[in-house]
mmCIF file of C-alpha atoms and ligand atoms in Angstrom:
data_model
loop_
_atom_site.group_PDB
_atom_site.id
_atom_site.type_symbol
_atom_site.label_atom_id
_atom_site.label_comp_id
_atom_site.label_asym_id
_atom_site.label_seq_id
_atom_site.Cartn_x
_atom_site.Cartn_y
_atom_site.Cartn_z
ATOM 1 C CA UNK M 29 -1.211 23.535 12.020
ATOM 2 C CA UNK M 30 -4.492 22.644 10.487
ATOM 3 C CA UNK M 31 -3.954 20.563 7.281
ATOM 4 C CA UNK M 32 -7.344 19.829 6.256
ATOM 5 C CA UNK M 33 -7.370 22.111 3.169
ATOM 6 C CA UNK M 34 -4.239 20.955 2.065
ATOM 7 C CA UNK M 35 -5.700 17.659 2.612
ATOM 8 C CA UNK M 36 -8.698 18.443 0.717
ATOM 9 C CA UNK M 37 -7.242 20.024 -2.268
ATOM 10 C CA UNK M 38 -4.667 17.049 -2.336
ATOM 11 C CA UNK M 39 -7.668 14.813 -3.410
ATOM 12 C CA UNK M 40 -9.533 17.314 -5.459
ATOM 13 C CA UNK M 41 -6.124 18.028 -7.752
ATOM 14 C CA UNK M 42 -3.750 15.088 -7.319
ATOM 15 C CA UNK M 43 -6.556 12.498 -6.713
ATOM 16 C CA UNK M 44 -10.198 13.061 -8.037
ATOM 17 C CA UNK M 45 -8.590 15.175 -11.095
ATOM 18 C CA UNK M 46 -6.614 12.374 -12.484
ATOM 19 C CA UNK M 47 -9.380 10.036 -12.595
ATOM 20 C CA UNK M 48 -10.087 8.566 -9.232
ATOM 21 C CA UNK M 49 -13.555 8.374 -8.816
ATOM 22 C CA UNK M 50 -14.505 5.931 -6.251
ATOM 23 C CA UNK M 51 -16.157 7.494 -3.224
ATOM 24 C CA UNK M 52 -14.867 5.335 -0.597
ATOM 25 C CA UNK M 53 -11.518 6.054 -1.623
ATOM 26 C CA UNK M 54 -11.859 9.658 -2.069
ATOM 27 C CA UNK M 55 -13.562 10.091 1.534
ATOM 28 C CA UNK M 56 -10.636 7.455 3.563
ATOM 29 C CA UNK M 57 -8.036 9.282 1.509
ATOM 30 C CA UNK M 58 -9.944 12.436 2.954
ATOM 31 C CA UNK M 59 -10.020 11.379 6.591
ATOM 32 C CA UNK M 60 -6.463 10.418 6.765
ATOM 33 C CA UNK M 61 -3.985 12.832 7.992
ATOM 34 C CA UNK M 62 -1.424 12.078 6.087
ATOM 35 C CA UNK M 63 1.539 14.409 7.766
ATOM 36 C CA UNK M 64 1.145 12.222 10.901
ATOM 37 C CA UNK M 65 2.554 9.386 8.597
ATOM 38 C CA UNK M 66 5.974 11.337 7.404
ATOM 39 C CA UNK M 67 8.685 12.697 9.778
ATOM 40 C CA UNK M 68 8.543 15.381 11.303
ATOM 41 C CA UNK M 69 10.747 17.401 9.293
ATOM 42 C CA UNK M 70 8.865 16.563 5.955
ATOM 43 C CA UNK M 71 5.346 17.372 7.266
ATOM 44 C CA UNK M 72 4.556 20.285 5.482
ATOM 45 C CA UNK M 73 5.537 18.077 2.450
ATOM 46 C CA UNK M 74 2.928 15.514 3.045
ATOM 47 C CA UNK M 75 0.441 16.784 0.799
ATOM 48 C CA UNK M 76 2.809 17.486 -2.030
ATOM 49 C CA UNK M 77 2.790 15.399 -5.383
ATOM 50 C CA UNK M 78 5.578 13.020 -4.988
ATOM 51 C CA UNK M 79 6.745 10.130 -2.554
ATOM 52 C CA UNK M 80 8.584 11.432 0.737
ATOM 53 C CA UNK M 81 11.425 9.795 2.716
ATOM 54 C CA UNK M 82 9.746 7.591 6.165
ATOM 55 C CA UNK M 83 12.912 6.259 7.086
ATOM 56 C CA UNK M 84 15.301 3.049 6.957
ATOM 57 C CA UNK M 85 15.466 4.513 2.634
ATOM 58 C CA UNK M 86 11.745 3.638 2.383
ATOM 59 C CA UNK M 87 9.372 6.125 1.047
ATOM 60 C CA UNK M 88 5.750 6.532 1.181
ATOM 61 C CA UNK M 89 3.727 6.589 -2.043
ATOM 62 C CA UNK M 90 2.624 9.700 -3.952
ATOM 63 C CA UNK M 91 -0.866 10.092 -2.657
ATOM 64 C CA UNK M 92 -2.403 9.808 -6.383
ATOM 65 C CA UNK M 93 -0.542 5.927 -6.746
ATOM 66 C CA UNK M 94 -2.044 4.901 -2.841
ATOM 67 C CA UNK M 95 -5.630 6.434 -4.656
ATOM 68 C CA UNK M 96 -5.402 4.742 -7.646
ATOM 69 C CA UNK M 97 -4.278 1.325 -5.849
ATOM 70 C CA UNK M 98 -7.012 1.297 -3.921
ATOM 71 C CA UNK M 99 -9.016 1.810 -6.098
ATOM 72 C CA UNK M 100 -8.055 -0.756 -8.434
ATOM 73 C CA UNK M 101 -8.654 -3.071 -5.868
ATOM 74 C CA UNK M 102 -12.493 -2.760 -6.333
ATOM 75 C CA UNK M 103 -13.211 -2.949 -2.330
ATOM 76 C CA UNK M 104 -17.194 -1.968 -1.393
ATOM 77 C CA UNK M 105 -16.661 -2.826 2.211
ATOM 78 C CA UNK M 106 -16.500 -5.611 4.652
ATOM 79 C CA UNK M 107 -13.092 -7.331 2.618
ATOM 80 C CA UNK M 108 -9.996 -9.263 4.239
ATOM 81 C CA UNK M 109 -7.202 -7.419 2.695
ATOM 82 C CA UNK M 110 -3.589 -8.098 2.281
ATOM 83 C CA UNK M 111 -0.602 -5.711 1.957
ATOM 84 C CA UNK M 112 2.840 -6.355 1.815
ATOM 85 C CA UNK M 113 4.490 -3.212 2.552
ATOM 86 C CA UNK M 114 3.465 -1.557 5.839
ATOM 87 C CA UNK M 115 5.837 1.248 5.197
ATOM 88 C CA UNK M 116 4.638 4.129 7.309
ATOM 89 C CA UNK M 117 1.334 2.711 7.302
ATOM 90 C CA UNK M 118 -0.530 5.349 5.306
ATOM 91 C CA UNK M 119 -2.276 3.065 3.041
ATOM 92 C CA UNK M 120 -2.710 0.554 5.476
ATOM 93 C CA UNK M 121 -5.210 3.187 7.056
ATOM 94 C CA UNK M 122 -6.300 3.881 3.789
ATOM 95 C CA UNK M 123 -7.626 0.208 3.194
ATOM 96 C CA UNK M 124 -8.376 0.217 6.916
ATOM 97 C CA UNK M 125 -11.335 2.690 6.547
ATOM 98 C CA UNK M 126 -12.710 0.648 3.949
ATOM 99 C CA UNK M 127 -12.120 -2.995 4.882
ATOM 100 C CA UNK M 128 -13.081 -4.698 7.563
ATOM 101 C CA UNK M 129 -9.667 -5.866 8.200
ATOM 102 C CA UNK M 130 -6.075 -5.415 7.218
ATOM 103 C CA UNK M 131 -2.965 -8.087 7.419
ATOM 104 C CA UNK M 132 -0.363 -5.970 6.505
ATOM 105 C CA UNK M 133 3.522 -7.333 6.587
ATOM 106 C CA UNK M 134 6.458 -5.130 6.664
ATOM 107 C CA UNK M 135 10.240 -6.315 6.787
ATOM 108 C CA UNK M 136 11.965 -3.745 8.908
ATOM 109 C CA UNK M 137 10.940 -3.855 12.270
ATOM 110 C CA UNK M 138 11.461 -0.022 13.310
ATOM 111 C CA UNK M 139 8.835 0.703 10.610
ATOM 112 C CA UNK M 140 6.040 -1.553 11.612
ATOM 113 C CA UNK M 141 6.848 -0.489 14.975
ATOM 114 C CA UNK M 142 6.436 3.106 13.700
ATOM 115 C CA UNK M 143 3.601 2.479 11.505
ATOM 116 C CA UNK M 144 1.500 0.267 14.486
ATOM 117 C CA UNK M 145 2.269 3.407 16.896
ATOM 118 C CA UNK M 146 0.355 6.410 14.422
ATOM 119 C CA UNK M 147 -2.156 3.620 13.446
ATOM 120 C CA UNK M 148 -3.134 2.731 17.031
ATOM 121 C CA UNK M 149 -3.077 6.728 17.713
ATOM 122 C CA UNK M 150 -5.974 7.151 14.768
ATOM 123 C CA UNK M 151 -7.699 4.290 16.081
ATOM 124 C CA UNK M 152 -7.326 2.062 13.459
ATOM 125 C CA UNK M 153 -8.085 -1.275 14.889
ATOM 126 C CA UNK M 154 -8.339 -3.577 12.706
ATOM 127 C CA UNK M 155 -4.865 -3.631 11.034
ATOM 128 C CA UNK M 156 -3.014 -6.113 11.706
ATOM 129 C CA UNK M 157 0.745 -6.049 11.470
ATOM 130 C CA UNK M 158 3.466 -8.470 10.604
ATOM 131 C CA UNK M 159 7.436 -8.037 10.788
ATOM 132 C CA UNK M 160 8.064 -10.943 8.042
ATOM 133 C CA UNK M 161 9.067 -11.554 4.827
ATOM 134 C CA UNK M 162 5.928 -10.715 2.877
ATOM 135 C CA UNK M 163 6.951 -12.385 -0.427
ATOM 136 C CA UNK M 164 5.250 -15.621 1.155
ATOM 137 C CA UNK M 165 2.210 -13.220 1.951
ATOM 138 C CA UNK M 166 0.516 -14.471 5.207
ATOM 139 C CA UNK M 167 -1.035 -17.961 4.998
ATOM 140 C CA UNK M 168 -2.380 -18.261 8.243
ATOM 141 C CA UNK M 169 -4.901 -15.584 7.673
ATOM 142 C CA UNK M 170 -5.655 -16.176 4.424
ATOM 143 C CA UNK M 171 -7.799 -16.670 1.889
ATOM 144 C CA UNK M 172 -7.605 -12.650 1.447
ATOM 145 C CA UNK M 173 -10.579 -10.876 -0.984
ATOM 146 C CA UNK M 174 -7.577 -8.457 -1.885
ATOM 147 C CA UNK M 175 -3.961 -8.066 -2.447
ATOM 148 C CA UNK M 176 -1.878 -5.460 -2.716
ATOM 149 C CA UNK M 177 1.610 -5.286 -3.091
ATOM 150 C CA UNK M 178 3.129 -1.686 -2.352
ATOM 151 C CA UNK M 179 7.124 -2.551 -3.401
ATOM 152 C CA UNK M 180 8.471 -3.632 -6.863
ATOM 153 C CA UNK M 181 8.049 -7.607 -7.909
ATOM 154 C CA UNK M 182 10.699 -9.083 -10.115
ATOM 155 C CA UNK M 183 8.174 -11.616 -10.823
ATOM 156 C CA UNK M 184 4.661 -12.344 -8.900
ATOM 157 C CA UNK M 185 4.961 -14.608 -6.068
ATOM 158 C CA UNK M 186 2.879 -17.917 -6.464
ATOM 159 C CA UNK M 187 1.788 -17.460 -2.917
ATOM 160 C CA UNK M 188 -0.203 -14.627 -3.737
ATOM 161 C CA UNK M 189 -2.545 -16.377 -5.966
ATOM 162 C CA UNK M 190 -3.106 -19.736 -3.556
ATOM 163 C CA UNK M 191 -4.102 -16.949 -0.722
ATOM 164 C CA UNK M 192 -6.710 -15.196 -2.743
ATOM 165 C CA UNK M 193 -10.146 -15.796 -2.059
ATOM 166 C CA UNK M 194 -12.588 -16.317 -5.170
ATOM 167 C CA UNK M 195 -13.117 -13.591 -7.388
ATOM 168 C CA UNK M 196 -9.952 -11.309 -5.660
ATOM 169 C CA UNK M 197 -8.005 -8.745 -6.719
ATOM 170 C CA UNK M 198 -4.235 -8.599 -6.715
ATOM 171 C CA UNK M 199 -2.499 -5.692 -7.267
ATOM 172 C CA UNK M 200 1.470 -5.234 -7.748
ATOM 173 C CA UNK M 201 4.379 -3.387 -9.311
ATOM 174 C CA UNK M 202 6.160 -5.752 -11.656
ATOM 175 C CA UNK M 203 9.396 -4.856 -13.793
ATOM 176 C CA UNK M 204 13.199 -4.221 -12.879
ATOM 177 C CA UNK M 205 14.467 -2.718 -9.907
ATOM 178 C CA UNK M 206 14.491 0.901 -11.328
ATOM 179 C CA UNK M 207 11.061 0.579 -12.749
ATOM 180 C CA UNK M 208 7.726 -1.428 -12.939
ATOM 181 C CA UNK M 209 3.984 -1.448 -14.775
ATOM 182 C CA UNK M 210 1.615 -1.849 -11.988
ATOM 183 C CA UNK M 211 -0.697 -4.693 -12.902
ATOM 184 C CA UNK M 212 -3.815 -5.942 -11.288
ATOM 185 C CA UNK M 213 -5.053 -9.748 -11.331
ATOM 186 C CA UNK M 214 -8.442 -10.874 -11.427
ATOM 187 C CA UNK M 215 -8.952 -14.397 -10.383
ATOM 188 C CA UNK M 216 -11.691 -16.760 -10.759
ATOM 189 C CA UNK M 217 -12.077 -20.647 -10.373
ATOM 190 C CA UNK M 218 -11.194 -20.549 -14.827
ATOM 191 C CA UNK M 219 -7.765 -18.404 -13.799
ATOM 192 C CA UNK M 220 -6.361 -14.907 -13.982
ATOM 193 C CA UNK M 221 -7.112 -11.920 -15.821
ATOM 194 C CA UNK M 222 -4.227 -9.639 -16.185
ATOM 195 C CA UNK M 223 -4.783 -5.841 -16.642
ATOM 196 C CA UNK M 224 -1.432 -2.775 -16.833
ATOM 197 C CA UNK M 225 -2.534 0.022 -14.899
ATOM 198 C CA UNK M 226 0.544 2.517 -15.176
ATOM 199 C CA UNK M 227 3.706 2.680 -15.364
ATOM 200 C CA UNK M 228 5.091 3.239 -11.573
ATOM 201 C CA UNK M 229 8.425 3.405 -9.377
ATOM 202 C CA UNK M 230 8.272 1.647 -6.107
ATOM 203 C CA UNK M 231 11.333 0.319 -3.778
ATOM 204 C CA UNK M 232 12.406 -3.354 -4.434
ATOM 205 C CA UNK M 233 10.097 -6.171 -2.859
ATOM 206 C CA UNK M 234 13.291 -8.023 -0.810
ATOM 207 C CA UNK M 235 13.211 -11.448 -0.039
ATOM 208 C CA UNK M 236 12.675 -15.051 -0.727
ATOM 209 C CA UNK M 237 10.729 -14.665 -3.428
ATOM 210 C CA UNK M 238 11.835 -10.807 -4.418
ATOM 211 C CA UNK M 239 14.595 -9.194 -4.909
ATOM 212 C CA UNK M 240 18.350 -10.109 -3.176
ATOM 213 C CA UNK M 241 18.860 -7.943 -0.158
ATOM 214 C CA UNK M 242 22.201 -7.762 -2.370
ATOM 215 C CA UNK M 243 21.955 -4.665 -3.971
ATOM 216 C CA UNK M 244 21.979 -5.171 -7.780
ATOM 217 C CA UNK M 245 20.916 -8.996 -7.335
ATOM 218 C CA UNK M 246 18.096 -10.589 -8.678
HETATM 219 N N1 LIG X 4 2.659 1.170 1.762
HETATM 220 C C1 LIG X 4 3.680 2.009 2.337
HETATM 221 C C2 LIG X 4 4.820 2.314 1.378
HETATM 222 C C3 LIG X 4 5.659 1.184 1.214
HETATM 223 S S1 LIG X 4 7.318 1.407 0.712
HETATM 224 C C4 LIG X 4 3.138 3.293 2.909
HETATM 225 O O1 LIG X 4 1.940 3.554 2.759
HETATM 226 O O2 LIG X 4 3.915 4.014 3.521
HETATM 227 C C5 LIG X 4 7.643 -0.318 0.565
HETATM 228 C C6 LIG X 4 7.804 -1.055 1.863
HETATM 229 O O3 LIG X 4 7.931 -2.430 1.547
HETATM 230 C C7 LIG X 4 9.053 -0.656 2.635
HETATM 231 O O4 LIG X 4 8.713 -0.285 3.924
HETATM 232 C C8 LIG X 4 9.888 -1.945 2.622
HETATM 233 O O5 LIG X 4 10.643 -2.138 3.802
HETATM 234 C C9 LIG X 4 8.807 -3.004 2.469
HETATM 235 N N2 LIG X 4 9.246 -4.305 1.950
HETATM 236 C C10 LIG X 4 10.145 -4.576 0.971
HETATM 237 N N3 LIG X 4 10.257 -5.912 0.793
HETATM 238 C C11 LIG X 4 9.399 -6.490 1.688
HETATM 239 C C12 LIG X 4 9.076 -7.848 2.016
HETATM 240 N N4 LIG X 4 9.620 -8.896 1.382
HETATM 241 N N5 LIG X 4 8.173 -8.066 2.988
HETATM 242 C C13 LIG X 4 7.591 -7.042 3.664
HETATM 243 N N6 LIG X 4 7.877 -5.741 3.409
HETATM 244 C C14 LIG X 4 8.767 -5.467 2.426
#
């Protein structure tokens, strides 16, 4: 099945229409084939407007939130970026097309597996993929000209802010468990510049300095 129209009018409707404007988003959001990040069963879903099931009760993002993220991130080309959140590794690809690389981290190991196996398959390179606990982000790679955080913060990690480089962006869901405001940082040598983008529903961000893996448990 040929799902370049859907793909097309995806970004033209869900996208472009509600105000994402930056080319290099539009055209890596464009290139991806995003069905060959979703099972099998759900493919024909993959261009609808809502987050789909990828397994271990993760979902991938509604392709107008992965657009808008990006976005926000303000990348022109040739960035280190950070995600926590490898998920299926749709917007890992996403940044991929536009970065120069990608340190992604991702908790459960049968997703990164999954996510490294359709990422390799599209040749995308230069991602590079973690099983960790991404709530100390990756400080062996870093300073990082981006961050972006694609599962709900209770609060936002310190470690975040000591791996961005001068001038980066962070972006990250921050609220309760059942919802979040997705806010984007702007750092400089004077400090941070906090901006609400939306208001947003991801999975919880588990770990050290996230949520319990107790369900319930801050
Ligand atoms: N960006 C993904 C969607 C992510 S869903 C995509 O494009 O498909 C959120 C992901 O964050 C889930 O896969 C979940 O397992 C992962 N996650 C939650 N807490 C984490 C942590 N502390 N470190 C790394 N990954 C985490």
């Amino acid at each position: 099945m040929d799902f370049s129209i859907a793909r097309r009018i995806m970004v033209e409707r869900q996208v472009k229409a509600r105000g994402v404007s930056d080319p290099l988003v539009l055209e890596a959001m464009l290139q991806t084939p995003r069905h060959l990040f979703v099972e099998e069963a759900f493919q024909s879903q993959a261009y609808s407007d809502f987050p789909l099931p990828i397994g271990d009760k993760q979902t991938i993002s509604q392709p107008y939130i992965v657009g808008l993220m990006t976005q926000a991130l303000r990348l022109k080309g040739g960035e280190r970026v950070l995600e926590i959140g490898t998920g299926s590794g749709y917007q890992s690809a996403i940044l991929s097309r536009i970065a120069s690389r990608v340190y992604t981290v991702e908790r459960i190991p049968d997703l990164a597996r999954r996510a490294r196996r359709v990422l390799n398959s599209l040749g995308c390179h230069n991602v590079n993929i973690k099983v960790s606990d991404g709530t100390t982000g990756w400080a062996e790679e870093a300073p990082f000209d981006a961050i972006m955080v694609t599962a709900g913060a209770p609060s936002v990690p310190d470690e975040y802010f000591a791996q961005l480089a001068p001038d980066g962006r962070l972006v990250i869901p921050v609220g309760s468990r059942g919802g979040q405001v997705l806010k984007r940082f702007t750092c400089s040598d004077s400090g941070c510049m906090e901006e609400e983008l939306a208001d947003c529903r991801f999975v919880p961000l588990l770990g050290r300095h996230g949520w319990s893996e107790e369900e319930g448990k801050a």
